Short mmCIF file of C-alpha atoms in Angstrom, two decimals:
data_model
loop_
_atom_site.label_atom_id
_atom_site.label_comp_id
_atom_site.label_asym_id
_atom_site.label_seq_id
_atom_site.Cartn_x
_atom_site.Cartn_y
_atom_site.Cartn_z
CA MET H 1 96.29 107.23 123.18
CA ASN H 2 94.68 108.97 120.45
CA ARG H 3 91.72 110.13 122.60
CA THR H 4 94.11 111.48 125.28
CA ALA H 5 96.08 113.53 122.56
CA THR H 6 92.89 114.81 121.13
CA ALA H 7 91.28 115.83 124.48
CA LEU H 8 94.61 117.80 125.38
CA GLU H 9 94.59 119.40 121.91
CA GLU H 10 91.08 120.58 122.26
CA SER H 11 90.87 121.35 125.82
CA PRO H 12 89.41 124.67 126.59
CA GLY H 13 91.17 127.74 128.20
CA GLN H 14 94.05 127.89 126.02
CA ASN H 15 95.60 131.04 124.71
CA TRP H 16 98.82 132.48 123.21
CA ASP H 17 100.65 131.88 126.31
CA HIS H 18 99.54 128.64 127.46
CA ALA H 19 98.58 126.21 124.71
CA PHE H 20 99.09 122.77 123.06
CA GLY H 21 102.10 122.32 120.97
CA GLY H 22 102.09 118.82 119.61
CA ALA H 23 101.84 115.06 120.64
CA VAL H 24 103.26 111.72 119.70
CA ALA H 25 101.08 108.66 120.22
CA ALA H 26 103.47 105.83 119.30
CA PRO H 27 102.19 102.55 120.96
CA GLU H 28 105.96 101.28 121.24
CA ASP H 29 106.65 103.99 123.76
CA GLY H 30 104.05 102.95 126.11
CA HIS H 31 102.98 106.55 126.94
CA VAL H 32 101.59 109.76 125.14
CA THR H 33 104.16 112.53 124.97
CA VAL H 34 102.51 115.87 124.88
CA TYR H 35 104.53 119.19 124.03
CA TRP H 36 103.00 122.16 125.87
CA HIS H 37 103.73 125.78 125.47
CA GLY H 38 103.86 127.66 128.80
CA ALA H 39 102.16 126.23 131.91
CA LEU H 40 99.33 123.58 131.72
CA THR H 41 95.80 125.02 132.06
CA SER H 42 93.51 123.42 134.56
CA ALA H 43 91.64 121.70 131.76
CA ALA H 44 94.88 120.28 130.43
CA ARG H 45 95.74 118.94 133.80
CA ALA H 46 92.32 117.38 134.08
CA ALA H 47 92.88 115.47 130.90
CA ILE H 48 95.97 114.09 131.88
CA ALA H 49 94.43 112.90 135.25
CA GLN H 50 91.66 111.38 133.30
CA SER H 51 93.87 109.66 130.61
CA ALA H 52 93.81 105.82 130.52
CA VAL H 53 97.49 105.72 129.39
CA PRO H 54 100.52 107.70 131.03
CA VAL H 55 101.19 111.00 129.75
CA VAL H 56 104.61 112.55 129.66
CA VAL H 57 104.55 116.40 129.25
CA LYS H 58 107.50 118.26 127.56
CA PRO H 59 107.99 121.94 126.95
CA ALA H 60 107.07 123.33 123.58
CA ARG H 61 108.75 126.43 122.29
CA TYR H 62 105.69 127.70 120.33
CA SER H 63 102.05 126.63 120.26
CA LYS H 64 100.57 124.56 117.38
CA LYS H 65 98.31 127.68 116.55
CA VAL H 66 101.28 130.01 116.19
CA LEU H 67 103.18 127.52 114.21
CA GLU H 68 100.17 126.78 111.96
CA ALA H 69 99.74 130.57 111.29
CA ALA H 70 103.40 130.77 110.44
CA GLY H 71 103.08 127.89 108.08
CA ASP H 72 100.60 129.87 106.07
CA ALA H 73 102.75 132.72 105.94
CA VAL H 74 105.75 130.53 104.83
CA MET H 75 103.48 128.91 102.02
CA GLN H 76 102.54 132.41 100.70
CA GLN H 77 106.13 133.27 100.56
CA VAL H 78 106.94 130.08 98.77
CA ARG H 79 104.27 130.44 96.22
CA SER H 80 105.03 134.22 95.61
CA ALA H 81 108.99 133.32 94.99
CA ALA H 82 107.78 130.29 92.80
CA ILE H 83 109.83 127.77 94.82
CA GLY H 84 108.78 124.24 94.35
CA VAL H 85 107.63 122.59 97.65
CA GLU H 86 106.70 119.08 98.61
CA SER H 87 105.30 120.01 102.13
CA VAL H 88 105.32 122.43 104.97
CA THR H 89 105.19 120.66 108.37
CA VAL H 90 104.64 121.81 111.80
CA GLN H 91 107.10 120.18 114.11
CA TYR H 92 105.40 117.86 116.50
CA ASP H 93 107.40 119.14 119.44
CA GLY H 94 106.52 122.58 118.84
CA SER H 95 110.01 123.69 117.94
CA GLY H 96 109.23 125.30 114.45
CA LEU H 97 108.48 124.35 110.86
CA GLU H 98 110.08 122.05 108.42
CA VAL H 99 109.87 122.66 104.60
CA SER H 100 110.64 119.97 102.04
CA LEU H 101 111.72 121.63 98.72
CA VAL H 102 111.59 119.79 95.23
CA GLY H 103 114.77 121.70 94.15
CA GLY H 104 118.33 121.96 95.58
CA ASP H 105 120.63 124.22 97.56
CA ALA H 106 119.94 127.20 95.47
CA ASP H 107 116.14 127.03 96.29
CA VAL H 108 116.94 126.27 99.90
CA ALA H 109 118.92 129.61 100.27
CA ARG H 110 115.80 131.50 98.60
CA LEU H 111 113.42 130.03 100.77
CA ARG H 112 115.75 130.99 103.83
CA GLN H 113 115.68 134.59 102.58
CA ALA H 114 112.03 134.44 101.89
CA VAL H 115 111.01 133.41 105.25
CA SER H 116 113.54 135.37 107.31
CA SER H 117 110.54 137.59 108.84
CA VAL H 118 108.09 134.79 109.60
CA GLY H 119 109.22 134.85 113.51
CA VAL H 120 109.75 131.18 113.99
CA PRO H 121 112.62 128.78 113.08
CA VAL H 122 112.20 127.26 109.66
CA THR H 123 114.37 124.31 108.55
CA ALA H 124 114.53 123.46 104.85
CA ALA H 125 115.86 120.67 102.90
CA GLY H 126 115.96 120.08 99.03
CA GLY H 127 115.47 116.89 97.21
CA GLY H 128 111.78 116.43 97.82
CA GLU H 129 109.22 115.07 95.25
CA VAL H 130 105.74 116.70 94.36
CA GLY H 131 103.30 114.12 95.36
CA THR H 132 101.05 112.53 92.90
CA VAL H 133 97.32 112.02 93.36
CA LEU H 134 96.67 108.38 93.67
CA ALA H 135 93.83 108.30 91.01
CA ASP H 136 94.07 106.58 87.49
CA THR H 137 92.08 105.35 84.73
CA PRO H 138 91.19 101.57 84.24
CA SER H 139 91.52 99.54 87.13
CA ARG H 140 86.06 95.65 94.85
CA ARG H 141 84.27 96.26 91.25
CA ASN H 142 80.42 96.27 91.36
CA ASP H 143 79.48 97.11 95.02
CA GLN H 144 79.95 100.86 95.92
CA SER H 145 77.74 100.47 99.09
CA ALA H 146 80.92 100.10 101.20
CA GLY H 147 84.30 102.03 101.51
CA GLY H 148 87.18 100.66 99.67
CA ALA H 149 85.35 99.93 96.37
CA ALA H 150 86.52 101.25 93.03
CA MET H 151 84.64 103.88 91.02
CA VAL H 152 85.35 105.43 87.59
CA GLY H 153 86.24 107.93 86.08
CA PRO H 154 89.07 108.34 86.80
CA ILE H 155 89.65 105.40 88.76
CA CYS H 156 89.47 106.11 92.52
CA SER H 157 88.13 104.57 95.58
CA THR H 158 85.15 105.10 97.93
CA ALA H 159 86.06 105.93 101.63
CA PHE H 160 83.15 105.81 104.44
CA ALA H 161 79.31 106.03 104.26
CA ILE H 162 78.67 109.51 105.94
CA ASN H 163 75.57 111.37 106.70
CA ILE H 164 74.66 115.25 105.65
CA ARG H 165 71.86 116.79 107.16
CA GLY H 166 69.83 113.65 107.21
CA ARG H 167 71.02 112.24 103.77
CA ASP H 168 73.23 109.12 103.37
CA GLU H 169 76.28 109.90 101.12
CA MET H 170 79.63 108.60 100.34
CA LEU H 171 82.90 110.21 101.21
CA THR H 172 85.82 110.07 98.67
CA ALA H 173 88.54 112.66 97.34
CA ASP H 174 87.94 115.99 95.63
CA HIS H 175 90.77 115.26 92.97
CA CYS H 176 88.67 112.25 91.95
CA PHE H 177 86.55 114.73 89.97
CA PRO H 178 88.78 116.53 87.47
CA ASN H 179 87.60 118.66 84.79
CA GLY H 180 86.13 116.73 81.92
CA TYR H 181 84.79 113.73 83.79
CA GLY H 182 81.62 115.19 85.11
CA ASN H 183 79.97 114.55 88.46
CA ASP H 184 78.33 111.03 87.84
CA ARG H 185 80.48 107.99 89.15
CA TYR H 186 80.18 104.29 88.21
CA GLY H 187 81.39 100.89 89.45
CA LEU H 188 83.39 98.52 87.17
CA ASN H 189 82.08 95.60 85.13
CA GLU H 190 84.04 92.29 84.49
CA GLN H 191 86.29 93.90 81.89
CA ASP H 192 87.22 96.67 84.39
CA THR H 193 85.48 99.28 82.18
CA GLN H 194 82.43 101.45 83.18
CA GLY H 195 79.88 99.60 84.96
CA ARG H 196 76.60 100.48 86.97
CA LEU H 197 75.78 104.22 87.82
CA PHE H 198 75.79 104.52 91.60
CA GLY H 199 76.34 108.04 92.71
CA THR H 200 76.97 111.83 91.67
CA ARG H 201 79.08 114.43 93.48
CA SER H 202 76.88 116.53 95.84
CA SER H 203 79.43 118.67 97.61
CA SER H 204 81.29 121.91 96.34
CA GLN H 205 84.90 122.07 96.19
CA ILE H 206 86.49 123.39 99.63
CA LYS H 207 88.84 125.98 98.81
CA TYR H 208 90.87 128.36 101.21
CA PRO H 209 91.80 132.02 100.80
CA ASN H 210 95.40 131.03 99.45
CA GLY H 211 93.89 128.63 96.74
CA GLU H 212 94.60 125.47 98.83
CA ILE H 213 91.92 122.71 98.46
CA LEU H 214 90.82 120.23 101.13
CA ASP H 215 90.96 116.84 99.14
CA VAL H 216 87.40 115.58 100.11
CA ALA H 217 84.07 115.36 98.57
CA ALA H 218 80.57 113.70 98.96
CA ILE H 219 78.70 111.58 96.69
CA ALA H 220 75.06 111.28 96.79
CA PRO H 221 73.35 108.00 96.01
CA LYS H 222 71.70 107.47 92.38
CA ASN H 223 70.02 104.73 90.43
CA GLY H 224 68.95 102.99 93.23
CA ALA H 225 72.41 102.72 95.38
CA THR H 226 72.54 102.73 99.24
CA PHE H 227 75.50 103.27 101.39
CA GLU H 228 76.38 101.45 104.66
CA PRO H 229 78.69 101.62 107.51
CA ARG H 230 81.10 98.97 106.16
CA MET H 231 84.38 98.85 104.23
CA TRP H 232 85.84 96.36 101.88
CA ARG H 233 88.80 94.14 102.93
CA GLY H 234 91.10 91.72 101.45
CA ALA H 235 92.65 91.71 97.97
CA ALA H 236 92.55 94.60 95.43
CA PHE H 237 89.62 94.89 93.15
CA HIS H 238 91.65 93.40 90.00
CA ALA H 239 93.35 90.53 92.12
CA THR H 240 92.12 87.05 92.67
CA GLY H 241 92.26 86.93 96.46
CA SER H 242 89.19 87.10 98.82
CA GLN H 243 87.39 90.18 99.80
CA HIS H 244 84.90 90.69 102.31
CA LYS H 245 83.26 93.71 104.36
CA ALA H 246 84.03 94.84 107.68
CA TYR H 247 81.92 97.13 109.89
CA VAL H 248 83.01 100.68 110.64
CA ALA H 249 82.78 100.78 114.30
CA ALA H 250 84.27 104.14 115.22
CA ALA H 251 86.16 107.17 113.81
CA ALA H 252 89.32 108.71 115.53
CA LYS H 253 91.42 111.91 114.85
CA PRO H 254 94.79 110.51 113.66
CA GLN H 255 97.88 111.09 115.76
CA LYS H 256 101.71 110.93 114.87
CA GLY H 257 102.96 107.37 115.44
CA ASN H 258 99.69 105.49 114.85
CA TRP H 259 100.03 102.39 112.74
CA VAL H 260 97.33 102.35 110.04
CA CYS H 261 96.16 100.41 106.90
CA ASN H 262 95.30 101.76 103.47
CA ASP H 263 92.42 99.99 101.94
CA GLY H 264 92.12 101.64 98.55
CA ALA H 265 90.60 99.67 95.67
CA ARG H 266 93.85 99.51 93.70
CA SER H 267 96.13 98.14 96.54
CA GLY H 268 93.71 96.34 98.54
CA GLU H 269 94.36 95.89 102.30
CA THR H 270 97.85 97.30 102.93
CA CYS H 271 99.16 97.63 106.51
CA ASN H 272 102.47 98.10 108.59
CA ILE H 273 102.14 101.98 107.58
CA LYS H 274 103.03 104.57 110.27
CA ILE H 275 101.82 108.09 110.49
CA VAL H 276 104.86 110.33 110.16
CA GLY H 277 103.24 113.28 111.12
CA ARG H 278 100.67 116.18 110.07
CA VAL H 279 101.35 118.76 107.23
CA GLU H 280 99.72 121.75 107.01
CA ASP H 281 99.86 122.17 103.13
CA TYR H 282 101.24 119.75 100.34
CA GLU H 283 101.48 119.84 96.68
CA ALA H 284 100.34 116.88 94.45
CA THR H 285 100.09 116.68 90.58
CA GLY H 286 96.98 115.00 89.13
CA PRO H 287 94.71 115.05 85.94
CA ASP H 288 94.26 118.81 86.45
CA GLY H 289 97.85 119.62 86.89
CA THR H 290 99.91 120.31 90.16
CA LYS H 291 97.52 121.85 92.79
CA PHE H 292 98.15 123.00 96.48
CA TYR H 293 96.32 121.16 99.21
CA LYS H 294 95.40 121.91 102.89
CA TRP H 295 95.48 119.85 105.93
CA GLY H 296 97.00 116.40 105.50
CA TRP H 297 98.78 113.38 107.31
CA LYS H 298 101.88 111.80 106.05
CA ALA H 299 102.09 108.00 106.40
CA ALA H 300 104.76 105.81 105.15
CA SER H 301 106.22 102.21 105.25
CA PRO H 302 109.36 101.83 107.42
CA ASP H 303 110.70 99.95 104.36
CA LYS H 304 111.07 102.43 101.61
CA SER H 305 110.99 99.62 98.96
CA VAL H 306 107.68 98.52 99.95
CA ALA H 307 104.41 99.92 97.99
CA VAL H 308 101.79 100.91 100.47
CA ALA H 309 99.87 103.00 97.80
CA ARG H 310 98.97 102.99 94.35
CA ARG H 311 97.14 104.99 91.71
CA GLY H 312 93.54 104.19 92.08
CA ASP H 313 93.69 104.42 95.99
CA SER H 314 92.71 107.89 96.11
CA GLY H 315 89.58 108.62 98.02
CA GLY H 316 89.85 105.34 99.61
CA PRO H 317 89.58 104.57 103.40
CA VAL H 318 92.60 104.81 106.01
CA VAL H 319 91.90 102.88 109.27
CA LEU H 320 93.87 101.96 112.43
CA GLY H 321 95.94 98.79 112.14
CA ALA H 322 96.02 95.81 114.14
CA ASN H 323 95.14 95.96 117.94
CA ASN H 324 93.27 99.32 117.17
CA GLY H 325 96.40 100.88 116.09
CA GLN H 326 98.41 99.96 119.06
CA SER H 327 100.76 97.87 117.33
CA SER H 328 102.32 97.32 113.75
CA GLY H 329 101.26 94.54 111.20
CA GLY H 330 98.15 94.09 109.55
CA ASP H 331 94.48 92.54 110.04
CA PRO H 332 92.78 95.55 111.86
CA GLY H 333 89.91 93.11 112.65
CA ASP H 334 86.29 93.12 111.15
CA ARG H 335 85.42 96.06 112.97
CA VAL H 336 87.45 98.86 111.94
CA THR H 337 88.41 102.57 113.11
CA ALA H 338 88.35 105.37 110.28
CA VAL H 339 90.93 107.86 110.73
CA GLY H 340 91.14 109.34 106.98
CA VAL H 341 90.96 109.44 103.36
CA VAL H 342 93.57 108.67 100.79
CA SER H 343 94.94 111.84 98.88
CA ALA H 344 98.36 111.62 97.21
CA SER H 345 101.67 110.01 97.16
CA THR H 346 104.61 111.18 99.11
CA GLY H 347 108.21 110.44 98.49
CA LYS H 348 109.65 108.34 95.80
CA THR H 349 107.30 106.75 93.23
CA TRP H 350 107.93 103.93 90.70
CA ARG H 351 106.07 101.92 88.08
CA CYS H 352 104.69 98.61 89.37
CA GLY H 353 102.00 96.26 87.66
CA GLY H 354 101.06 98.83 85.07
CA THR H 355 100.54 101.53 87.61
CA THR H 356 102.36 104.13 89.90
CA CYS H 357 103.40 102.82 93.27
CA ALA H 358 104.40 104.65 96.33
CA SER H 359 106.15 104.03 99.87
CA GLY H 360 104.05 106.77 101.57
CA PHE H 361 100.84 108.84 101.23
CA PHE H 362 99.17 112.08 102.43
CA PHE H 363 95.72 111.50 103.58
CA VAL H 364 93.04 113.71 104.96
CA GLY H 365 92.02 113.18 108.68
CA ILE H 366 88.63 111.98 109.40
CA ASP H 367 87.90 114.88 111.55
CA ASP H 368 88.85 117.37 108.96
CA ALA H 369 86.66 115.55 106.22
CA LEU H 370 83.55 115.46 108.54
CA GLU H 371 84.00 119.01 109.89
CA SER H 372 84.55 120.55 106.49
CA LEU H 373 81.34 118.87 104.99
CA ASP H 374 79.32 119.27 108.24
CA ALA H 375 78.87 115.46 108.02
CA SER H 376 78.64 112.44 110.39
CA ILE H 377 80.37 109.06 109.77
CA GLN H 378 77.83 106.07 109.83
CA THR H 379 79.20 103.43 112.28
CA HIS H 380 77.79 100.05 113.44
CA ASP H 381 76.54 99.36 116.93
CA PRO H 382 77.05 95.56 117.49
CA ARG H 383 74.71 95.37 120.32
CA THR H 384 71.53 96.60 118.36
CA GLY H 385 72.61 96.02 115.22
CA LYS H 386 71.70 99.70 114.06
CA THR H 387 73.67 102.46 112.44
CA VAL H 388 74.88 105.20 114.60
CA LEU H 389 76.18 108.58 113.67
CA GLU H 390 79.40 109.78 114.94
CA HIS H 391 79.99 113.39 114.55
CA PHE H 392 83.27 115.70 115.02
CA ASP H 393 81.95 119.05 116.15
CA LYS H 394 82.94 122.33 114.55
CA LYS H 395 84.90 124.30 117.12
CA ASP H 396 82.23 127.13 117.37
CA PRO H 397 81.30 128.61 120.70
CA ALA H 398 77.58 129.00 121.58
CA PRO H 399 75.98 132.03 119.84
CA ALA H 400 76.52 135.23 121.80
CA THR H 401 73.89 136.66 124.20
CA ALA H 402 75.79 139.82 124.43
CA PRO H 403 76.24 142.62 123.21
CA ASP H 404 72.69 143.40 123.31
CA LEU H 405 72.23 144.90 119.58
CA ASP H 406 69.93 147.72 118.82
CA PRO H 407 68.92 147.38 115.15
CA THR H 408 68.16 151.17 114.99
CA VAL H 409 71.83 152.22 115.69
CA HIS H 410 74.47 152.39 113.19
CA VAL H 411 77.57 150.59 114.33
CA GLU H 412 81.24 150.04 113.58
CA LEU H 413 82.93 146.57 113.58
CA VAL H 414 86.39 147.32 115.20
CA GLY H 415 89.26 145.00 114.92
CA ARG H 416 92.36 144.30 116.83
CA TYR H 417 94.28 147.23 115.72
CA GLY H 418 91.53 149.88 116.19
CA LYS H 419 90.54 149.92 112.38
CA ALA H 420 86.95 149.08 111.35
CA TRP H 421 85.72 146.52 108.75
CA GLY H 422 84.66 148.83 105.81
CA LEU H 423 83.56 148.44 102.15
CA ASP H 424 85.77 150.55 99.81
CA GLY H 425 85.85 148.65 96.48
CA GLY H 426 86.50 145.53 98.62
CA TYR H 427 86.37 144.68 102.27
CA VAL H 428 89.13 146.45 104.00
CA GLY H 429 90.05 147.97 107.25
CA LEU H 430 89.37 151.75 107.51
CA PRO H 431 89.83 154.36 110.10
CA ARG H 432 86.95 154.83 112.62
CA GLY H 433 84.68 157.46 111.68
CA ASP H 434 84.87 156.69 107.93
CA SER H 435 81.15 156.28 106.65
CA LYS H 436 82.43 153.40 104.65
CA ALA H 437 83.14 151.50 107.79
CA GLN H 438 79.76 152.06 109.50
CA TRP H 439 76.92 149.69 109.29
CA GLU H 440 73.03 149.39 109.60
CA LEU H 441 72.08 146.29 111.38
CA LEU H 442 69.49 144.12 109.67
CA PRO H 443 68.25 141.23 111.85
CA GLN H 444 66.98 138.00 110.04
CA SER H 445 64.60 135.66 110.99
CA ASP H 446 66.64 132.72 112.41
CA GLY H 447 68.61 135.12 114.68
CA GLY H 448 71.47 136.03 112.39
CA TRP H 449 72.55 139.30 110.86
CA TRP H 450 73.03 141.27 107.53
CA PHE H 451 74.94 144.34 107.51
CA ARG H 452 73.92 147.41 105.15
CA ASN H 453 76.84 149.91 104.51
CA VAL H 454 75.87 153.36 105.37
CA ALA H 455 77.97 154.94 102.65
CA ASN H 456 77.01 153.06 99.60
CA ASN H 457 74.03 151.22 100.66
CA GLN H 458 75.25 147.61 99.86
CA VAL H 459 74.37 144.90 102.06
CA TRP H 460 77.10 142.50 103.24
CA LYS H 461 75.74 138.84 103.64
CA PRO H 462 76.99 135.51 103.12
CA ALA H 463 76.87 134.27 99.49
CA THR H 464 76.41 130.69 100.44
CA GLY H 465 75.44 128.25 103.02
CA SER H 466 73.43 129.60 105.97
CA TYR H 467 72.97 132.99 104.18
CA GLN H 468 73.32 135.02 107.46
CA PHE H 469 76.00 135.92 109.81
CA ALA H 470 76.03 134.61 113.64
CA LEU H 471 77.81 137.01 116.08
CA ASN H 472 79.51 134.19 118.34
CA SER H 473 80.82 135.33 121.65
CA GLY H 474 84.59 135.79 122.31
CA ASP H 475 86.60 137.31 125.27
CA ASN H 476 86.14 140.83 126.70
CA GLY H 477 82.73 141.23 125.20
CA HIS H 478 84.02 140.84 121.63
CA VAL H 479 82.30 138.73 118.90
CA HIS H 480 83.37 136.43 115.93
CA ILE H 481 81.47 137.34 112.85
CA GLY H 482 80.96 133.82 111.28
CA HIS H 483 78.78 131.69 109.09
CA ASP H 484 78.89 127.80 108.48
CA GLY H 485 82.20 127.43 110.78
CA ALA H 486 84.13 130.36 108.78
CA CYS H 487 85.00 133.73 110.32
CA ALA H 488 85.94 137.21 109.14
CA ASP H 489 89.64 138.01 109.71
CA LEU H 490 90.86 141.71 110.03
CA ASP H 491 94.64 141.07 109.64
CA ASN H 492 96.57 143.98 110.85
CA GLY H 493 94.13 146.47 109.53
CA SER H 494 93.34 144.84 106.37
CA PRO H 495 91.37 141.64 105.89
CA SER H 496 94.41 140.31 103.86
CA LYS H 497 92.96 136.69 104.64
CA GLY H 498 89.24 137.48 103.90
CA TRP H 499 87.10 134.58 105.02
CA VAL H 500 89.10 131.60 106.61
CA ALA H 501 87.78 127.97 106.20
CA LYS H 502 87.57 127.37 109.88
CA CYS H 503 87.03 129.85 112.88
CA ASP H 504 90.16 129.97 114.95
CA PHE H 505 88.94 131.20 118.20
CA LEU H 506 92.43 131.68 119.50
CA ASN H 507 93.34 134.06 116.59
CA PRO H 508 93.00 137.76 117.64
CA TYR H 509 92.62 139.09 114.22
CA GLU H 510 89.05 137.41 114.31
CA ASP H 511 87.91 139.52 117.38
CA PHE H 512 85.53 142.49 116.69
CA GLU H 513 83.97 144.79 118.91
CA VAL H 514 80.32 146.00 117.77
CA VAL H 515 80.76 149.66 118.64
CA PRO H 516 77.91 152.21 118.12
CA VAL H 517 78.81 155.00 116.01
CA GLY H 518 80.35 157.94 118.18
CA GLU H 519 81.02 155.72 121.01
CA ALA H 520 84.55 154.74 122.57
CA PHE H 521 86.29 151.57 121.61
CA ASN H 522 87.58 149.76 124.55
CA GLY H 523 90.67 148.11 122.77
CA GLN H 524 90.87 145.14 125.00
CA HIS H 525 92.04 142.17 123.04
CA ARG H 526 93.52 138.57 124.06
#
């Protein structure tokens, strides 16, 4: 079911008039329900024809891409108006957005006024509660080679063994590295205090233009530690029940309706949890205060009195439940399918057993986690007994072969509204003909580019990552100016969004035409 929904969501040929709206992959329905905006593309029809499960197609008022962009706008308005928000959710049927607020009727009224110009329906309800990140101090104790193990400080969990550019590392949550705790991480000893050093944080915080954080991080091994494609199952690290390791067999992009298990170190194996839906943004309070997070999935127990997550599960593994996620219940088997990383609680919380319990939680999808870190997950092949790396590719097109750029000619980088990317105190949209929006092309050794501003002689180049821009091919001879999966965005004549975390090749604001100075701009955009 998940494979079919993902194939439709990522099928080529989509545009503003014909695009994926959402999906429900609930096993009890006996089919995948797909909501589609406009007519089905040929690629979408092919994906349906190749599906191993029945597919029911229903109309979506808006595409998922449009609603995601509207969700960003709503979040900006909410933060500007200082309105407390639990989450902003794209409706799975493509009908609009749903906002859960922390306050009451007065805040709901303020929100409706603030988002009146967003352009899509926004429903709002009060009475929500800001999530609490599921990390704690003192709490599978001394073996952090597998996911679901405990680590300090603060107390968190390991998720899955990954590989980043040939290096074996361990996936966990970003908020497990608050200020004052350093980057080294330790297991626990028999007294549940700091044990053996096993790793240190190796990845930078992933932060988006509006300040949201993707709650994932990577840990490099230290002190002789190794990481393997296995995950702890069974009782929590402090409990007396049995524990054992299961192989990670595969990874799958999560979908609404999936049944999953949380295997964080504090809770131990906890199942009968259903994915409620995807959220674009959510708030959570942790050791560093309240922060805004980007891209998550909400999962909860059908019985709101049952605890399915506890402080200390943060950074831990989320896997498909019984029958590979096709039915409720527990025991996913000794070969598990990874779907995400535990982030924060959602809904009501309460004190239990000396810690905080919750009937639901947010988690980061394994696809978003791996793409953001440019990582592969380690999986186990039972036929050969060897480790296999599984990768979720970034949505980057092949490098452009056109236009054929002449480094001796000065150019303008012209965006959707005919304005050009310029440098005037900061990167802004400027009228064509302004020398501050004219650039000298500086080819780099690996086929990428830098740009030197004609007016002030400053060089525009990436500050991190690949250190050079790639010009990736778009429609109508246009290009996307990107590096390491991020693209330049000239929004309505001013790059108000700056660099975005992921290139969105359906977003026309990322379209540029490379025009030699003095030549006409064709002005064709999607």
